[in-house]
Tab-separated table of C-alpha atoms in Angstrom:
chain	number	residue	atom	x	y	z
A	293	UNK	CA	-9.691	-12.974	18.169
A	294	UNK	CA	-9.096	-12.237	14.591
A	295	UNK	CA	-6.143	-11.482	12.593
A	296	UNK	CA	-6.342	-8.710	10.029
A	297	UNK	CA	-4.404	-6.301	8.108
A	298	UNK	CA	-3.798	-2.462	7.761
A	299	UNK	CA	-4.416	-1.525	4.326
A	300	UNK	CA	-2.287	1.687	4.484
A	301	UNK	CA	0.197	-0.283	2.558
A	302	UNK	CA	-2.254	-0.592	-0.258
A	303	UNK	CA	-3.199	3.145	-0.090
A	304	UNK	CA	-2.997	3.414	-4.126
A	305	UNK	CA	-4.903	0.277	-4.728
A	306	UNK	CA	-8.634	-0.266	-5.217
A	307	UNK	CA	-10.488	-2.645	-2.906
A	308	UNK	CA	-10.810	-5.577	-5.169
A	309	UNK	CA	-6.863	-5.884	-5.151
A	310	UNK	CA	-6.817	-5.868	-1.129
A	311	UNK	CA	-10.079	-8.087	-1.041
A	312	UNK	CA	-8.510	-10.604	-3.155
A	313	UNK	CA	-5.398	-10.855	-1.770
A	314	UNK	CA	-6.939	-10.838	1.989
A	315	UNK	CA	-9.314	-13.514	1.235
A	316	UNK	CA	-7.135	-15.729	-0.494
A	317	UNK	CA	-4.477	-15.459	2.187
A	318	UNK	CA	-6.654	-16.385	4.999
A	319	UNK	CA	-7.182	-13.252	6.883
A	320	UNK	CA	-10.113	-12.598	8.952
A	321	UNK	CA	-10.624	-8.761	8.930
A	322	UNK	CA	-9.255	-5.371	6.964
A	323	UNK	CA	-8.304	-2.462	9.227
A	324	UNK	CA	-9.238	-0.030	6.450
A	325	UNK	CA	-7.214	3.256	5.812
A	326	UNK	CA	-9.988	5.814	5.086
A	327	UNK	CA	-7.675	8.950	5.225
A	328	UNK	CA	-8.392	11.639	2.002
A	329	UNK	CA	-6.654	10.534	-0.955
A	330	UNK	CA	-7.011	6.635	-0.301
A	331	UNK	CA	-8.127	4.739	-3.322
A	332	UNK	CA	-9.926	1.708	-1.632
A	333	UNK	CA	-12.187	3.805	0.588
A	334	UNK	CA	-11.821	7.412	1.937
A	335	UNK	CA	-13.810	10.011	3.980
A	336	UNK	CA	-14.289	11.914	0.456
A	337	UNK	CA	-16.305	9.499	-1.065
A	338	UNK	CA	-19.972	9.866	-1.477
A	339	UNK	CA	-22.242	7.304	0.647
A	340	UNK	CA	-23.179	5.102	-2.258
A	341	UNK	CA	-19.908	4.402	-3.409
A	342	UNK	CA	-18.579	3.727	0.077
A	343	UNK	CA	-21.709	1.457	0.638
A	344	UNK	CA	-20.674	-0.477	-2.565
A	345	UNK	CA	-16.943	-0.823	-1.438
A	346	UNK	CA	-18.125	-1.921	2.204
A	347	UNK	CA	-20.384	-4.565	0.703
A	348	UNK	CA	-17.567	-5.603	-1.425
A	349	UNK	CA	-15.305	-6.483	1.717
A	350	UNK	CA	-18.118	-8.377	3.484
A	351	UNK	CA	-19.142	-10.263	0.254
A	352	UNK	CA	-15.818	-11.719	0.501
A	353	UNK	CA	-16.309	-13.190	4.028
A	354	UNK	CA	-13.917	-10.177	5.762
A	355	UNK	CA	-14.681	-8.083	8.565
A	356	UNK	CA	-13.826	-4.448	9.041
A	357	UNK	CA	-12.209	-4.324	12.484
A	358	UNK	CA	-11.824	-0.560	12.305
A	359	UNK	CA	-11.768	2.635	9.721
A	360	UNK	CA	-8.546	4.541	10.634
A	361	UNK	CA	-7.968	7.957	10.247
A	362	UNK	CA	-4.501	8.607	11.383
A	363	UNK	CA	-4.322	12.429	11.160
A	364	UNK	CA	-2.538	14.983	13.456
A	365	UNK	CA	-5.696	16.727	15.395
A	366	UNK	CA	-3.224	19.111	16.936
A	367	UNK	CA	-1.259	20.294	14.155
A	368	UNK	CA	0.704	23.470	14.718
A	369	UNK	CA	-0.848	24.925	11.259
A	370	UNK	CA	-4.291	25.637	12.478
A	371	UNK	CA	-5.811	25.395	8.743
A	372	UNK	CA	-4.510	21.546	8.696
A	373	UNK	CA	-5.610	21.002	12.205
A	374	UNK	CA	-8.877	22.139	11.361
A	375	UNK	CA	-8.655	19.685	7.892
A	376	UNK	CA	-7.573	16.799	10.028
A	377	UNK	CA	-10.210	17.168	12.766
A	378	UNK	CA	-12.992	17.605	10.268
A	379	UNK	CA	-11.834	14.246	8.217
A	380	UNK	CA	-11.930	12.556	11.825
A	381	UNK	CA	-15.603	13.557	11.939
A	382	UNK	CA	-16.166	12.393	8.641
A	383	UNK	CA	-14.410	9.114	9.755
A	384	UNK	CA	-16.989	8.810	12.369
A	385	UNK	CA	-19.833	9.352	10.106
A	386	UNK	CA	-18.398	6.703	7.586
A	387	UNK	CA	-18.210	3.875	10.179
A	388	UNK	CA	-21.495	4.492	11.688
A	389	UNK	CA	-23.041	4.322	8.247
A	390	UNK	CA	-21.014	1.328	7.803
A	391	UNK	CA	-21.996	-0.509	10.860
A	392	UNK	CA	-18.227	-0.380	11.899
A	393	UNK	CA	-17.650	0.210	15.502
A	394	UNK	CA	-14.026	1.446	15.655
A	395	UNK	CA	-12.224	4.336	14.210
A	396	UNK	CA	-8.722	4.588	14.484
A	397	UNK	CA	-6.959	7.784	15.344
A	398	UNK	CA	-4.096	9.421	16.815
A	399	UNK	CA	-3.616	11.858	19.950
A	400	UNK	CA	-2.124	14.437	17.789
A	401	UNK	CA	1.458	15.695	18.030
A	402	UNK	CA	3.086	18.171	20.461
A	403	UNK	CA	2.142	21.432	18.844
A	404	UNK	CA	4.581	24.224	17.986
A	405	UNK	CA	6.875	23.956	20.907
A	406	UNK	CA	4.477	22.972	23.237
A	407	UNK	CA	4.930	19.871	25.634
A	408	UNK	CA	2.797	16.784	25.300
A	409	UNK	CA	1.138	17.418	28.397
A	410	UNK	CA	0.178	20.863	27.409
A	411	UNK	CA	-0.656	19.953	24.168
A	412	UNK	CA	-3.046	17.232	25.532
A	413	UNK	CA	-4.798	19.872	27.991
A	414	UNK	CA	-5.380	22.483	25.459
A	415	UNK	CA	-5.903	20.940	22.208
A	416	UNK	CA	-6.294	16.911	22.367
A	417	UNK	CA	-8.719	16.782	25.350
A	418	UNK	CA	-10.981	19.536	23.905
A	419	UNK	CA	-11.220	17.942	20.743
A	420	UNK	CA	-11.964	14.524	21.588
A	421	UNK	CA	-14.410	15.605	24.598
A	422	UNK	CA	-16.402	17.594	22.026
A	423	UNK	CA	-16.690	14.694	19.528
A	424	UNK	CA	-16.810	11.541	21.817
A	425	UNK	CA	-20.282	12.137	22.624
A	426	UNK	CA	-21.519	12.740	19.075
A	427	UNK	CA	-19.434	9.493	17.902
A	428	UNK	CA	-21.203	7.473	20.792
A	429	UNK	CA	-24.636	8.346	19.704
A	430	UNK	CA	-23.749	7.089	16.409
A	431	UNK	CA	-22.265	3.663	18.043
A	432	UNK	CA	-18.790	4.515	17.314
A	433	UNK	CA	-15.714	4.052	19.390
A	434	UNK	CA	-11.875	6.054	19.092
A	435	UNK	CA	-9.000	3.907	19.108
A	436	UNK	CA	-5.775	6.166	19.722
A	437	UNK	CA	-2.563	4.412	18.499
A	438	UNK	CA	-0.010	4.782	21.001
A	439	UNK	CA	3.021	5.960	18.367
A	440	UNK	CA	5.733	7.045	20.419
A	441	UNK	CA	5.758	10.356	18.168
A	442	UNK	CA	2.336	11.612	19.531
A	443	UNK	CA	0.968	13.182	22.548
A	444	UNK	CA	0.867	9.726	24.135
A	445	UNK	CA	4.663	8.637	23.955
A	446	UNK	CA	4.351	7.050	27.404
A	447	UNK	CA	2.003	5.626	30.248
A	448	UNK	CA	2.003	8.730	32.041
A	449	UNK	CA	0.468	10.543	29.234
A	450	UNK	CA	-1.861	7.642	28.777
A	451	UNK	CA	-3.120	8.167	32.420
A	452	UNK	CA	-3.255	12.282	31.594
A	453	UNK	CA	-5.407	12.099	28.308
A	454	UNK	CA	-7.996	9.373	29.661
A	455	UNK	CA	-8.256	11.490	32.856
A	456	UNK	CA	-8.661	14.663	30.626
A	457	UNK	CA	-11.194	12.386	28.210
A	458	UNK	CA	-13.496	10.309	30.555
A	459	UNK	CA	-15.739	8.946	27.889
A	460	UNK	CA	-16.390	5.218	27.717
A	461	UNK	CA	-16.018	5.164	23.795
A	462	UNK	CA	-12.403	6.781	23.888
A	463	UNK	CA	-9.529	4.213	24.016
A	464	UNK	CA	-6.704	2.529	22.432
A	465	UNK	CA	-5.412	0.930	19.244
A	466	UNK	CA	-2.931	-0.988	21.487
A	467	UNK	CA	0.383	-1.268	19.691
A	468	UNK	CA	3.315	-3.234	21.611
A	469	UNK	CA	6.081	-2.202	19.278
A	470	UNK	CA	6.213	1.411	20.309
A	471	UNK	CA	6.537	0.568	24.006
A	472	UNK	CA	9.237	-2.187	23.333
A	473	UNK	CA	11.979	0.175	21.888
A	474	UNK	CA	10.903	2.714	24.736
A	475	UNK	CA	11.769	0.002	27.339
A	476	UNK	CA	8.354	0.133	28.640
A	477	UNK	CA	6.394	-2.901	30.011
A	478	UNK	CA	3.598	-3.673	27.433
A	479	UNK	CA	2.349	-6.328	29.322
A	480	UNK	CA	2.028	-4.608	32.444
A	481	UNK	CA	0.507	-1.770	30.183
A	482	UNK	CA	-2.223	-4.456	29.037
A	483	UNK	CA	-3.135	-4.904	32.500
A	484	UNK	CA	-3.479	-1.462	33.646
A	485	UNK	CA	-5.173	-0.187	30.357
A	486	UNK	CA	-7.253	-3.092	29.749
A	487	UNK	CA	-10.629	-1.528	29.631
A	488	UNK	CA	-9.296	0.738	27.180
A	489	UNK	CA	-7.785	-1.724	24.624
A	490	UNK	CA	-10.398	-1.640	21.930
A	491	UNK	CA	-8.064	-2.834	18.906
A	492	UNK	CA	-4.480	-3.976	18.649
A	493	UNK	CA	-1.665	-3.397	16.043
A	494	UNK	CA	0.294	-6.738	15.461
A	495	UNK	CA	3.814	-5.113	14.694
A	496	UNK	CA	7.153	-6.221	16.152
A	497	UNK	CA	10.131	-4.494	16.816
A	498	UNK	CA	13.914	-5.585	16.527
A	499	UNK	CA	16.524	-4.235	18.584
A	500	UNK	CA	19.766	-3.913	16.676
A	501	UNK	CA	22.178	-4.981	19.511
A	502	UNK	CA	25.292	-4.315	17.626
A	503	UNK	CA	24.376	-0.459	16.494
A	504	UNK	CA	22.924	-0.058	20.296
A	505	UNK	CA	26.147	-0.788	21.764
A	506	UNK	CA	28.067	1.635	19.537
A	507	UNK	CA	25.719	4.452	19.060
A	508	UNK	CA	23.935	4.312	22.393
A	509	UNK	CA	20.043	5.093	23.166
A	510	UNK	CA	20.296	8.751	22.248
A	511	UNK	CA	20.731	8.189	18.598
A	512	UNK	CA	17.169	8.122	17.745
A	513	UNK	CA	15.769	4.962	15.463
A	514	UNK	CA	19.077	3.700	13.971
A	515	UNK	CA	19.740	1.104	16.803
A	516	UNK	CA	15.662	-0.555	16.542
A	517	UNK	CA	13.524	-1.013	13.362
A	518	UNK	CA	9.733	-2.134	12.989
A	519	UNK	CA	9.339	-5.724	11.666
A	520	UNK	CA	6.710	-8.424	10.910
A	521	UNK	CA	5.449	-10.300	14.001
A	522	UNK	CA	7.777	-13.215	14.877
A	523	UNK	CA	10.832	-11.269	13.365
A	524	UNK	CA	11.568	-9.139	16.501
A	525	UNK	CA	11.647	-8.968	20.379
A	526	UNK	CA	7.873	-9.183	21.299
A	527	UNK	CA	6.483	-12.295	22.734
A	528	UNK	CA	3.178	-12.798	20.922
A	529	UNK	CA	2.373	-15.857	22.669
A	530	UNK	CA	2.401	-14.156	25.954
A	531	UNK	CA	1.167	-11.078	24.675
A	532	UNK	CA	-1.984	-12.369	23.101
A	533	UNK	CA	-2.646	-14.679	26.160
A	534	UNK	CA	-2.269	-11.448	28.264
A	535	UNK	CA	-5.031	-9.643	26.035
A	536	UNK	CA	-7.218	-12.698	26.713
A	537	UNK	CA	-6.700	-12.868	30.311
A	538	UNK	CA	-7.751	-9.208	30.347
A	539	UNK	CA	-11.065	-9.394	28.467
A	540	UNK	CA	-9.799	-8.472	24.846
A	541	UNK	CA	-11.274	-10.500	21.879
A	542	UNK	CA	-11.052	-8.405	19.043
A	543	UNK	CA	-8.420	-7.890	16.114
A	544	UNK	CA	-4.775	-8.016	15.919
A	545	UNK	CA	-4.303	-5.910	12.665
A	546	UNK	CA	-0.932	-6.519	11.014
A	547	UNK	CA	0.998	-2.851	10.251
A	548	UNK	CA	3.554	-3.969	7.954
A	549	UNK	CA	6.685	-1.130	8.070
A	550	UNK	CA	9.064	-4.126	7.663
A	551	UNK	CA	11.636	-3.068	4.627
A	552	UNK	CA	12.998	-6.490	4.518
A	553	UNK	CA	9.614	-8.053	3.206
A	554	UNK	CA	7.583	-7.220	0.109
A	555	UNK	CA	3.936	-6.061	1.047
A	556	UNK	CA	2.332	-9.462	0.434
A	557	UNK	CA	5.046	-11.638	1.579
A	558	UNK	CA	5.651	-9.456	4.869
A	559	UNK	CA	1.505	-9.896	5.466
A	560	UNK	CA	1.680	-13.649	4.917
A	561	UNK	CA	4.586	-14.099	7.280
A	562	UNK	CA	3.183	-12.092	9.759
A	563	UNK	CA	-0.577	-14.173	9.378
A	564	UNK	CA	1.220	-17.652	9.460
A	565	UNK	CA	3.180	-16.564	12.620
A	566	UNK	CA	0.204	-15.342	14.726
A	567	UNK	CA	-2.335	-18.284	13.518
A	568	UNK	CA	-0.046	-20.678	16.101
A	569	UNK	CA	-1.771	-18.366	18.891
A	570	UNK	CA	-5.006	-17.260	17.510
């Protein structure tokens, strides 16, 4: 198992800045944000420029665990939806040309007043059923992040989308932090969906008990926050052991959304904490 970092916090930096930091800090891999507009690598770059950047990462002794294009493929605005879907297609081409097996994605968000279930049936599933065979032919897998704001908020939605999109290269970028604040058993989810876990985000959740006791759990995000691994409630030793027990030997990619720490400091603290288990 490896420890990597998601480059989204470095969106405006060139790759040399990211590589220098990650290699010196002791990371094993990068999960590269390739959405349009990323300065370090994006689906908009030409093939030669992208190849040079990928080589720069590998020359520094780092792997690319996946290329992520987290865009809303079920956007209510049809023009935006088509653009987001096209960007994901380009991400598949970029990953394939770069020898990267995983493309990070989203299941889309509920569309224009539609339920999550209906959006999966009418928009997300048809799109992924169209694109999965093409990606498989190019040696690429999709890893959906289980962000609670998307169409796969809970495990029932996971079951629905995997039944609707029964392709072997369609799986999860498993993030326990989104499950924890919903009081969903993230360890049980590892066991049930073990064959679909292709990648994992390493992000923790802190429950602000004093706010929860005052405001109640209907007050959206005010009573919890995302933190660096080791500063929240998730049992990382048990989680990582459960991943191993169920056949996962991929990358734990630190997603830094912790306002308490600066960019580099947060990544370094997360890496130091996870190294005791990996």
